[in-house]
Coordinates of C-alpha atoms and ligand atoms in Angstrom, one line a residue:
X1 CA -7.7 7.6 -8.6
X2 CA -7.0 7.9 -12.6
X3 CA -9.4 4.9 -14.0
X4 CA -6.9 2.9 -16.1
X5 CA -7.5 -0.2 -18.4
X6 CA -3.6 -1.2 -17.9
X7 CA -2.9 -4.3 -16.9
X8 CA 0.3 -6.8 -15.9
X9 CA 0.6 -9.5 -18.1
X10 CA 3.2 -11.8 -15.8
X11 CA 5.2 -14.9 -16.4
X12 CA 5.9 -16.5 -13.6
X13 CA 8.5 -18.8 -12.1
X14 CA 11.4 -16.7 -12.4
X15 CA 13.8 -15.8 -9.4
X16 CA 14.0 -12.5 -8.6
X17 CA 17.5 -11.7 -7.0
X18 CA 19.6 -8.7 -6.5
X19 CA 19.1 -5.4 -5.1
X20 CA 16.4 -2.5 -4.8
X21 CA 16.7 1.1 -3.9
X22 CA 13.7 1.8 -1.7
X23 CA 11.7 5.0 -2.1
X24 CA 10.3 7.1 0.2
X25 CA 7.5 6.2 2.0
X26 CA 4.0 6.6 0.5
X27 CA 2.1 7.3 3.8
X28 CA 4.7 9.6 5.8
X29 CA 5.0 11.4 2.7
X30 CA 1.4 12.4 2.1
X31 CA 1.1 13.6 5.8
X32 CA 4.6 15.9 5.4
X33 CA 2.6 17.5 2.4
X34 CA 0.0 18.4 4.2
X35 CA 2.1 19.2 7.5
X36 CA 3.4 21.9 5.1
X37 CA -0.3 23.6 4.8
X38 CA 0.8 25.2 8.7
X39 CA 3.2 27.7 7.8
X40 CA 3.1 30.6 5.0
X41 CA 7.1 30.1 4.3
X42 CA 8.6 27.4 1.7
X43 CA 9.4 23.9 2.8
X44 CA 11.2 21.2 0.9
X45 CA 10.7 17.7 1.7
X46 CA 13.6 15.1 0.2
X47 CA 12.7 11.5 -0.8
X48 CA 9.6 11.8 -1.7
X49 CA 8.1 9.0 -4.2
X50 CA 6.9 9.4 -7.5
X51 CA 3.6 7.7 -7.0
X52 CA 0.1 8.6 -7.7
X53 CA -0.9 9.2 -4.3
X54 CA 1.6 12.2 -3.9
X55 CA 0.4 13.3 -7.2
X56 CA -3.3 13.0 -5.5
X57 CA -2.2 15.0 -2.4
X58 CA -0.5 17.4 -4.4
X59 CA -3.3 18.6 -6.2
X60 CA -5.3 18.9 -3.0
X61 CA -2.5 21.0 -1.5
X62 CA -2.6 23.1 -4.9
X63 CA -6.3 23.4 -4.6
X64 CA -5.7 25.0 -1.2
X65 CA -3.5 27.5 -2.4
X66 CA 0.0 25.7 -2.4
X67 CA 2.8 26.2 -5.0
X68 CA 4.6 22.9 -5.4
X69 CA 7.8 21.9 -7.5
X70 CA 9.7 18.7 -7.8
X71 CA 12.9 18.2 -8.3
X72 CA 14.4 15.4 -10.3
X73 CA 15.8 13.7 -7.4
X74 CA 13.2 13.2 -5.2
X75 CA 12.7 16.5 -3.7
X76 CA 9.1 18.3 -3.6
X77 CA 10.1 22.1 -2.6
X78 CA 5.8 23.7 -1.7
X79 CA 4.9 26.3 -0.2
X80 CA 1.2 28.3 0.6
X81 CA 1.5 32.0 1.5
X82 CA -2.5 31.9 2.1
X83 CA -5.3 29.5 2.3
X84 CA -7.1 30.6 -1.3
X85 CA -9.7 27.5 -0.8
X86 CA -11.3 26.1 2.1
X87 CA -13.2 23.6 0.0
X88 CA -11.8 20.5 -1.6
X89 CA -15.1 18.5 -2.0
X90 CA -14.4 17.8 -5.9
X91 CA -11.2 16.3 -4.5
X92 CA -13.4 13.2 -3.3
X93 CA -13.1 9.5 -2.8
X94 CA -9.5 9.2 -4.4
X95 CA -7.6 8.3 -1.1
X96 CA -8.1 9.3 2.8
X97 CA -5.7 12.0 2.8
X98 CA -8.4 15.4 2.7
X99 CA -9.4 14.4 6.3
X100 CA -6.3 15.6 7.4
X101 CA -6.1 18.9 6.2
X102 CA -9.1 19.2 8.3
X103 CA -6.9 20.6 11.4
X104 CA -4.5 23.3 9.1
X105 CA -7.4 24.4 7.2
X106 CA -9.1 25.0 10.6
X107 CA -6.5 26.7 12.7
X108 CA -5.5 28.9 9.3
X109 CA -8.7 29.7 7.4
X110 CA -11.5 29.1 10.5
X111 CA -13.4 26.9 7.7
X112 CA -12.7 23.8 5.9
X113 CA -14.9 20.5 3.6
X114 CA -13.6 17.9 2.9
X115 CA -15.0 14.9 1.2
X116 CA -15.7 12.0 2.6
X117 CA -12.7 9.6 1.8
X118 CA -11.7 7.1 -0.4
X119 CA -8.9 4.9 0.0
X120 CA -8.6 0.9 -0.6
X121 CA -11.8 -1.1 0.5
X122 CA -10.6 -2.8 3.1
X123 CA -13.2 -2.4 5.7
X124 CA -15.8 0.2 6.8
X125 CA -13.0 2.8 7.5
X126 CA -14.7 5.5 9.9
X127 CA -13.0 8.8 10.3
X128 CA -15.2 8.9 13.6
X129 CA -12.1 9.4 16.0
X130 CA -10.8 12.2 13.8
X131 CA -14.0 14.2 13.8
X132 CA -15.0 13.6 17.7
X133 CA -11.0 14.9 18.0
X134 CA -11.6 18.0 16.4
X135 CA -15.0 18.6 18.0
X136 CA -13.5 18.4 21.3
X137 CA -10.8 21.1 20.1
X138 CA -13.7 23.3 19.5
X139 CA -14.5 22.8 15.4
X140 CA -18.4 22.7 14.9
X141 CA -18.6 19.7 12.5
X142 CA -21.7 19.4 9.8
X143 CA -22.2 16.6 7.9
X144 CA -23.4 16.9 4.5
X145 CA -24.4 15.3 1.4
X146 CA -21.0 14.6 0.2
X147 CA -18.8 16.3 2.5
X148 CA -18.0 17.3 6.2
X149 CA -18.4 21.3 6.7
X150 CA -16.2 22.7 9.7
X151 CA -16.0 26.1 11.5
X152 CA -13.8 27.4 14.0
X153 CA -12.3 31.0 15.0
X154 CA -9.5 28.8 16.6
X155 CA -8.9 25.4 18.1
X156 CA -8.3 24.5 22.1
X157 CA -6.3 22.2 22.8
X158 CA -7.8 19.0 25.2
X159 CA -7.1 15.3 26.5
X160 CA -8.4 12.9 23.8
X161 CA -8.1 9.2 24.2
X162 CA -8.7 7.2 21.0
X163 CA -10.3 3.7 21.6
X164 CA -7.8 2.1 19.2
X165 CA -4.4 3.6 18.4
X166 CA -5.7 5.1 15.0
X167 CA -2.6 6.1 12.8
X168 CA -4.7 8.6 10.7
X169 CA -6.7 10.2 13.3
X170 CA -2.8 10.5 15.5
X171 CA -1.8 12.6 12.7
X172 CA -5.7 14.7 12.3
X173 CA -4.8 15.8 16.4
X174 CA -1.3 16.7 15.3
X175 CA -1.9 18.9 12.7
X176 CA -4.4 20.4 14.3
X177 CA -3.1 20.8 17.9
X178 CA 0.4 22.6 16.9
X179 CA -1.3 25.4 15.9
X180 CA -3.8 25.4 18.6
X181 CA -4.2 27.3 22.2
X182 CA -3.1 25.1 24.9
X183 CA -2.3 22.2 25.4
X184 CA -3.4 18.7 23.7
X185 CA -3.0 15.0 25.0
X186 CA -3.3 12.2 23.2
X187 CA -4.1 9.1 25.2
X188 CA -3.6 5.8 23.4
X189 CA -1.7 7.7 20.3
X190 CA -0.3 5.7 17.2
X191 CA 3.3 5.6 17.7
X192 CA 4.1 4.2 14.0
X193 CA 7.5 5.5 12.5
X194 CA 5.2 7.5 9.5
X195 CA 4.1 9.5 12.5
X196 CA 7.3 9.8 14.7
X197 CA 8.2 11.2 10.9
X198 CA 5.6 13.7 11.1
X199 CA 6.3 14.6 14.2
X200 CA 10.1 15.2 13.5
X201 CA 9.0 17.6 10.9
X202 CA 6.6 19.9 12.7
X203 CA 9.3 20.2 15.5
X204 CA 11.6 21.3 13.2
X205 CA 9.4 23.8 11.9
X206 CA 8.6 25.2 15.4
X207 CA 6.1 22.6 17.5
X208 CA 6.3 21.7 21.1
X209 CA 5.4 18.1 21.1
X210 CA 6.7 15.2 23.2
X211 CA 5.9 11.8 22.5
X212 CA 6.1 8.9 25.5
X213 CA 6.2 5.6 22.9
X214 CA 5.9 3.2 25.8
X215 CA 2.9 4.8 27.0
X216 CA 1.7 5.9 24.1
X217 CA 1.1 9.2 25.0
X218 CA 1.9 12.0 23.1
X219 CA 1.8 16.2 24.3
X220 CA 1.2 18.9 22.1
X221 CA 1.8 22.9 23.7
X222 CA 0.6 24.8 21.0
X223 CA 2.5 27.4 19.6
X224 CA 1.1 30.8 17.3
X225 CA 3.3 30.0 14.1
X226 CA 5.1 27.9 12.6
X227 CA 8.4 27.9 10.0
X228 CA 9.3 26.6 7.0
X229 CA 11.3 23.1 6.8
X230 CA 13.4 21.0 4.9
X231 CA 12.6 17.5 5.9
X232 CA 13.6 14.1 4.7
X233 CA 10.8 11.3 4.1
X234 CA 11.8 7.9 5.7
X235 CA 12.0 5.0 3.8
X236 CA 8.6 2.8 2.8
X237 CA 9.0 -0.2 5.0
X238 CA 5.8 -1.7 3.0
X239 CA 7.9 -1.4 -0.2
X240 CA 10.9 -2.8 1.5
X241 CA 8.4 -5.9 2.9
X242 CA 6.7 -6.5 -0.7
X243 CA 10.2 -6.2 -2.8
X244 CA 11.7 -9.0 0.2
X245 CA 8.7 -11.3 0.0
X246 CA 8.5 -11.1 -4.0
X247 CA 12.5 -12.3 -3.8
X248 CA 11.9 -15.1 -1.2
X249 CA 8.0 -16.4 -2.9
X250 CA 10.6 -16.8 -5.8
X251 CA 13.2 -18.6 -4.4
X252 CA 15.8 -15.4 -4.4
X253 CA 17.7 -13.0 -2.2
X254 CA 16.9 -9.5 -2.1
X255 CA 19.2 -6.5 -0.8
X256 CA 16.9 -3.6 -0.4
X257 CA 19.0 -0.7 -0.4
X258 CA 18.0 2.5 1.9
X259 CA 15.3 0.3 4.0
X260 CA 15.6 0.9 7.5
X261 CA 15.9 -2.1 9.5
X262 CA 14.1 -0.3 13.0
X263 CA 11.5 0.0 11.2
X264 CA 11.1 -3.3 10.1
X265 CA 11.9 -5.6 13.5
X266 CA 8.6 -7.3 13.5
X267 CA 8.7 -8.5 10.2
X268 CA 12.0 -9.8 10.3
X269 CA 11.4 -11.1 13.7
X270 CA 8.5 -13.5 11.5
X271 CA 10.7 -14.4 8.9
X272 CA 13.7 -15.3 10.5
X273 CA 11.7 -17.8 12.8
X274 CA 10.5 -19.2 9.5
X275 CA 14.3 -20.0 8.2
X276 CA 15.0 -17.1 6.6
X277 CA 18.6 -15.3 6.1
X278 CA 18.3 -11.4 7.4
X279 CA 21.8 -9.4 7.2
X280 CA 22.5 -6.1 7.4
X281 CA 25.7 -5.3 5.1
X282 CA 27.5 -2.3 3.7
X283 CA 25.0 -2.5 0.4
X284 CA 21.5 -2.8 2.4
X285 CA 19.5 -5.2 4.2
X286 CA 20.1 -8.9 2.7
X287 CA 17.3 -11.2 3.0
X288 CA 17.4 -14.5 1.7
X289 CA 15.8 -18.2 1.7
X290 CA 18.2 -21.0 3.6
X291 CA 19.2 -22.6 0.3
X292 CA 18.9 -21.8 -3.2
X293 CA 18.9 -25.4 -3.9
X294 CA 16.4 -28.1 -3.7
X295 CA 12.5 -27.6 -2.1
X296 CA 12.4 -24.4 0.0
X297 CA 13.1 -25.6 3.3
X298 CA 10.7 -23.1 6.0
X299 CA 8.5 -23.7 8.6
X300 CA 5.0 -22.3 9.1
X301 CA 4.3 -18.9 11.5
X302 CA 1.6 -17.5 13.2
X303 CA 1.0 -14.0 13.0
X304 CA -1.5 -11.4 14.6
X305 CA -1.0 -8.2 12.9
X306 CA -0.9 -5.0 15.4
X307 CA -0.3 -1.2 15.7
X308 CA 2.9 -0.2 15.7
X309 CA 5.5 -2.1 17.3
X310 CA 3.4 -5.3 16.1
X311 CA 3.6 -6.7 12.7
X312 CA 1.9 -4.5 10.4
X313 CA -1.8 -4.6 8.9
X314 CA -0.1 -4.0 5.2
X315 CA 2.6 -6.6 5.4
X316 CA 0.6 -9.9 6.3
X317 CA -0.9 -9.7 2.3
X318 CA 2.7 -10.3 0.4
X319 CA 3.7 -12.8 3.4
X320 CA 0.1 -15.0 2.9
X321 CA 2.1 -15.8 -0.8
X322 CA 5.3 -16.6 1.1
X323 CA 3.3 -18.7 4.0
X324 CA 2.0 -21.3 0.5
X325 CA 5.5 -22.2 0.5
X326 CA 6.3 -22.9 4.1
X327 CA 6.0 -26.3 5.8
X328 CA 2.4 -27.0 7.5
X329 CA 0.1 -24.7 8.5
X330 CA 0.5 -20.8 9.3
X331 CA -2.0 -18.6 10.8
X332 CA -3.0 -15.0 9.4
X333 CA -4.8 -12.9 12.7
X334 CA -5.9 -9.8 11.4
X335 CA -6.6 -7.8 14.0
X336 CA -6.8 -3.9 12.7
X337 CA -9.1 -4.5 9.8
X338 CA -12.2 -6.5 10.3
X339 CA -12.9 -7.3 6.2
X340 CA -8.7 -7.6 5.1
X341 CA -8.6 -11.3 3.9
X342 CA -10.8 -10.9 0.6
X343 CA -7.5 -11.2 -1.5
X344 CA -7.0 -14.6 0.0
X345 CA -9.9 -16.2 -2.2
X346 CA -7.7 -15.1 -4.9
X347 CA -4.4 -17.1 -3.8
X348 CA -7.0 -20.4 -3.1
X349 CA -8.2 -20.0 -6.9
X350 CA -4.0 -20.2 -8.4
X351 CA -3.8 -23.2 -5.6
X352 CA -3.2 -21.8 -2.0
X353 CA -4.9 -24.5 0.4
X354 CA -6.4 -21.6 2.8
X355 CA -9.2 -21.6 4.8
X356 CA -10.9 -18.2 6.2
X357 CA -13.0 -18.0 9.9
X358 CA -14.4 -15.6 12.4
X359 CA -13.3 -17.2 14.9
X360 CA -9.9 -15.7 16.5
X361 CA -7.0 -18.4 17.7
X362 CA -8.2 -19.3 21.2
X363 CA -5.7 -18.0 23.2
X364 CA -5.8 -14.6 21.4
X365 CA -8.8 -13.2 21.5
X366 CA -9.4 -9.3 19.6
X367 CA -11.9 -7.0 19.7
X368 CA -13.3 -8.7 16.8
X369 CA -14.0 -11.8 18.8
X370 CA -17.5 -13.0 18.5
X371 CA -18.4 -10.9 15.9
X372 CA -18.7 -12.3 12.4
X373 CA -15.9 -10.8 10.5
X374 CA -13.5 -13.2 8.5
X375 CA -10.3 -11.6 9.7
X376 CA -8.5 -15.2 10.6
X377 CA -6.8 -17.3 7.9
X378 CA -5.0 -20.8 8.0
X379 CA -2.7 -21.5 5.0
X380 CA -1.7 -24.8 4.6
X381 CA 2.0 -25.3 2.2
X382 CA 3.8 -26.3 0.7
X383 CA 2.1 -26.0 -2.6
X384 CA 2.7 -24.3 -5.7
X385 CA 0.7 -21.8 -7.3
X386 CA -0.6 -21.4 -10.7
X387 CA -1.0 -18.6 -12.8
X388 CA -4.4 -17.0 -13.1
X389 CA -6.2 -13.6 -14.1
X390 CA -6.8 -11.6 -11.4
X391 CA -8.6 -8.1 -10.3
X392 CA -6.5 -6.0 -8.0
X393 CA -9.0 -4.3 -5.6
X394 CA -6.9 -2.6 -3.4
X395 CA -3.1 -1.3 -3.1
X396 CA -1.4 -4.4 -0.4
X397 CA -4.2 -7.4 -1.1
X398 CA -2.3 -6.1 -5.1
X399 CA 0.8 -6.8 -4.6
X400 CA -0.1 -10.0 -3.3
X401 CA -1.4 -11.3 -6.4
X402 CA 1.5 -9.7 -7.7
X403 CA 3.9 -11.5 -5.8
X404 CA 1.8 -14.7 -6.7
X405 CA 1.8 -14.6 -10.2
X406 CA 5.4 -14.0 -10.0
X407 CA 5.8 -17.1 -7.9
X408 CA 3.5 -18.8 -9.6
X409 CA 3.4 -21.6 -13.1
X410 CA 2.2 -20.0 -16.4
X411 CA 1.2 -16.8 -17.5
X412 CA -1.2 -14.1 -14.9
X413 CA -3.4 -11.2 -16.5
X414 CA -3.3 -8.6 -13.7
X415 CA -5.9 -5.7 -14.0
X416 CA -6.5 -2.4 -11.6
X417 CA -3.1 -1.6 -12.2
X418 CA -4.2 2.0 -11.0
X419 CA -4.2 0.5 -7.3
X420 CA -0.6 -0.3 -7.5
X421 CA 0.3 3.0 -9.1
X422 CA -1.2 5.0 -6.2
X423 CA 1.3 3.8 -3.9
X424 CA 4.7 2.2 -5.5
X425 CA 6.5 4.1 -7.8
X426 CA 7.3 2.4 -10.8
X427 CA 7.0 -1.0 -9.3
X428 CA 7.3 -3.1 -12.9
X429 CA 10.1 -1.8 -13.6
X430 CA 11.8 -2.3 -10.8
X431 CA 10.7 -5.5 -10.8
X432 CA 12.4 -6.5 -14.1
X433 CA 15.8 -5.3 -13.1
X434 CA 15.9 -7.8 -10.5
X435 CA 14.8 -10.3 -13.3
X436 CA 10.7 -10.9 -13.3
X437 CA 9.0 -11.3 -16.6
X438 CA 5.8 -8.2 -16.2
X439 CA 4.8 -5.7 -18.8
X440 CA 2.5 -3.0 -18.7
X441 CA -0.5 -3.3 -21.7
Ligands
UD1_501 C1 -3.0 4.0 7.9 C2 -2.2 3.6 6.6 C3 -2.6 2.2 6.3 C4 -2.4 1.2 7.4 C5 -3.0 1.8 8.7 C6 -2.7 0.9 9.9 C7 -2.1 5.7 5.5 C8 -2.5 6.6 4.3 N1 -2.6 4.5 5.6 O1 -4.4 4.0 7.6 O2 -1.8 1.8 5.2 O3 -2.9 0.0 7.1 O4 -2.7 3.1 9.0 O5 -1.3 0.9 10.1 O6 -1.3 6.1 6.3 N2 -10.6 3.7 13.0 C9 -11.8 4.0 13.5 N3 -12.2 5.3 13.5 C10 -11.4 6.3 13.0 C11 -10.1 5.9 12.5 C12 -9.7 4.6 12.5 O7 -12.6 3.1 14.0 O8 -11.8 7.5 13.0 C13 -10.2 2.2 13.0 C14 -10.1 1.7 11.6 O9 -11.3 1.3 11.1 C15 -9.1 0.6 11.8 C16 -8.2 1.1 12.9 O10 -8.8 2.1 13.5 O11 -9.8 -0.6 12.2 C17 -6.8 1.6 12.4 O12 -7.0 2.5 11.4 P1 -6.0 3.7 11.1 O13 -4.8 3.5 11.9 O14 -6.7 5.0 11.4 O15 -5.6 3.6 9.6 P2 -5.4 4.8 8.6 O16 -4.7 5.9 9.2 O17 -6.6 5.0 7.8

């Protein structure tokens, strides 16, 4: 990530109200770039966002020998007639996208390193299921100071069952198994719309895959080439979730234009048993508190965050600003990242009554269950929060303070601006057209 010294400088305490166009999503998008490493003929992707982490994954996919344009309105035309570098080491510790070039630079050039990853620190983050994927498809894996070395003449494809529905190492078994000889299973697969994306592209360029949601299983026949594409991105349903949160934690409505509603049952599922208005209309999806007058009137929730279908990892950050507001007290389960709550101390210091345990709700025990991870949270409301300055330390835990300063009394210095950057394009601006008071410095 580009070190920055910008910051926000917020005012808070203004409604935000009106409507958003939401941009293509940050994590399908990524994957379609690299998906695009498989085949030697041009593919275009549409609706792809402006944000730094394309602009990360498109200078790995330059490093590796891909030409890559961008058209004004959204549209990222690439394409790699060879594999000139094998190596993207110096690439390192920006986000978690070189592990998954892993499988095209395999079935294409035989050799691949790649760094070990970066991304937000939300947790230990192995890439453990990715690499014992690939090893069982045949790559000899090396570990060395700063990277992971990979050979292999060609990859088999094998039954792999992940021990937790891993969206990144789903992707890692795609990419490579298209291109591979045979057949590859995936037992326990993610099944999140970012990869039902991905897989919609690479069968439009030419993959056999089948994908069984229910039982998430998902087939791969591999095939010997692949074809170019053009492919649309889906909307960013963790943009759509932070713009709708910063318009209720404000007091406002919100129609966020382009979002796509499938994609987003679980969270408005949550919301709606809190009080809140959801419509669908001919301009978007409206969401909006029950009055605009008076003390907001919702109840508390409990939420356990899940793999797709459940309520996502990313979305339980901007709805911990929203829960302050609600009536008694809600409860945060975090149950795919053991270490995601460290924002919350954050909201407690502007005057969030939260408290933060190891302990899972009793009748909902998680694989974290008797270990000694903080990954519960009880948030009393209503209160009301008060500006304050604040380090953003990773991209979703950002926009929470974000969302809080916004909601909150007085004035909020907001710094690691870089973390927001990487995955919402343009997000202050945005913000002031539907009438928050941030500026860049
Ligand atoms: C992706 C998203 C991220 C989202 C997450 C879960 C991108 C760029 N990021 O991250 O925004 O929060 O999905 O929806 O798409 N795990 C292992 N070993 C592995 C891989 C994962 O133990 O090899 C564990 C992780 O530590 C975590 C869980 O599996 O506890 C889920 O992680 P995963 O779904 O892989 O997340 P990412 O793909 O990194």
């Amino acid at each position: 990530m580009h070190e920055t010294a910008e910051r926000f400088v917020v005012h808070g305490g203004r409604m935000l109200s009106g409507g958003v166009q939401i941009r293509g999503s940050k994590n399908a998008a990524s994957k379609a770039m690299v998906a695009t490493l498989l085949t030697d003929e041009p593919c275009i992707l549409e609706n792809v966002p402006f944000s730094e982490e394309a602009a990360i994954t498109r200078e790995l996919c330059e490093r590796i020998g891909s030409s890559i344009t961008y058209g004004d309105d959204h549209t990222c035309s690439i394409v790699t007639p060879r594999i000139r570098e094998h190596s993207v080491i110096e690439l390192s510790r920006r986000n978690r996208i070189p592990i998954l070039a892993f499988g095209p630079l395999l079935v294409r050039a035989g050799e691949a390193e790649v760094p070990f990853l970066g991304g937000d620190p939300i947790g230990h983050r192995p890439i453990d299921f990715h690499l014992e994927a690939l090893a069982r498809m045949g790559a000899v894996i090396e570990r060395r100071e700063r990277s992971y070395y990979a050979t292999a003449p060609y990859l088999t494809g094998t039954d792999i069952a992940f021990p937790f529905p891993s969206v990144g190492a789903t992707e890692s078994v795609l990419l490579a198994g298209v291109l591979a000889r045979g057949r590859t299973r995936i037992e326990n697969a993610a099944i999140e719309p970012e990869v039902q994306n991905l897989i919609a592209m690479l069968i439009a360029m030419g993959a056999l895959i089948t994908c069984e949601s229910d039982e998430r299983r998902i087939e791969i026949e591999g095939v010997r080439q692949l074809r170019g594409v053009r492919h649309r991105i889906i909307p960013d349903r963790n943009e759509a979730v932070s713009f709708a949160v910063a318009g209720l934690a404000t007091g406002g409505a919100i129609t966020l234009r382009g979002a796509e509603p499938a994609h987003l049952a679980s969270f408005i599922a949550v919301v709606r048993a809190m009080g809140i208005i959801v419509e669908e209309n001919d301009h978007g999806l409206y969401i909006a508190p029950p009055s605009f007058v008076g003390p907001m009137d919702v109840s508390s929730v409990s939420i356990a965050t899940a793999p797709h279908p459940g309520f996502m990892t990313d979305w339980q950050q901007p709805l911990a600003v929203f829960l302050t507001r609600a009536k008694g007290t809600s409860i945060i389960h975090e149950t795919v990242y053991e270490d995601r709550l460290g924002y919350l101390k954050d909201l407690a210091r502007m005057g969030a009554d939260i408290s933060v345990s190891d302990e899972c709700p009793s009748d909902s025990p998680c694989r974290f269950s008797g270990r000694t991870f903080n990954h519960v949270a009880r948030i009393t409301g209503p209160v009301s929060l008060n500006g304050a300055d604040i380090e953003i330390t990773d991209i979703r835990a950002g926009m929470a303070h974000i969302i809080a300063a916004l909601s909150a009394t007085g004035k909020s210095v907001i710094s690691g601006v870089a973390h927001i950057d990487r995955g919402y394009e343009t997000l202050d601006e945005r913000l002031r057209t539907l009438g928050a008071d941030i500026t860049r410095v």
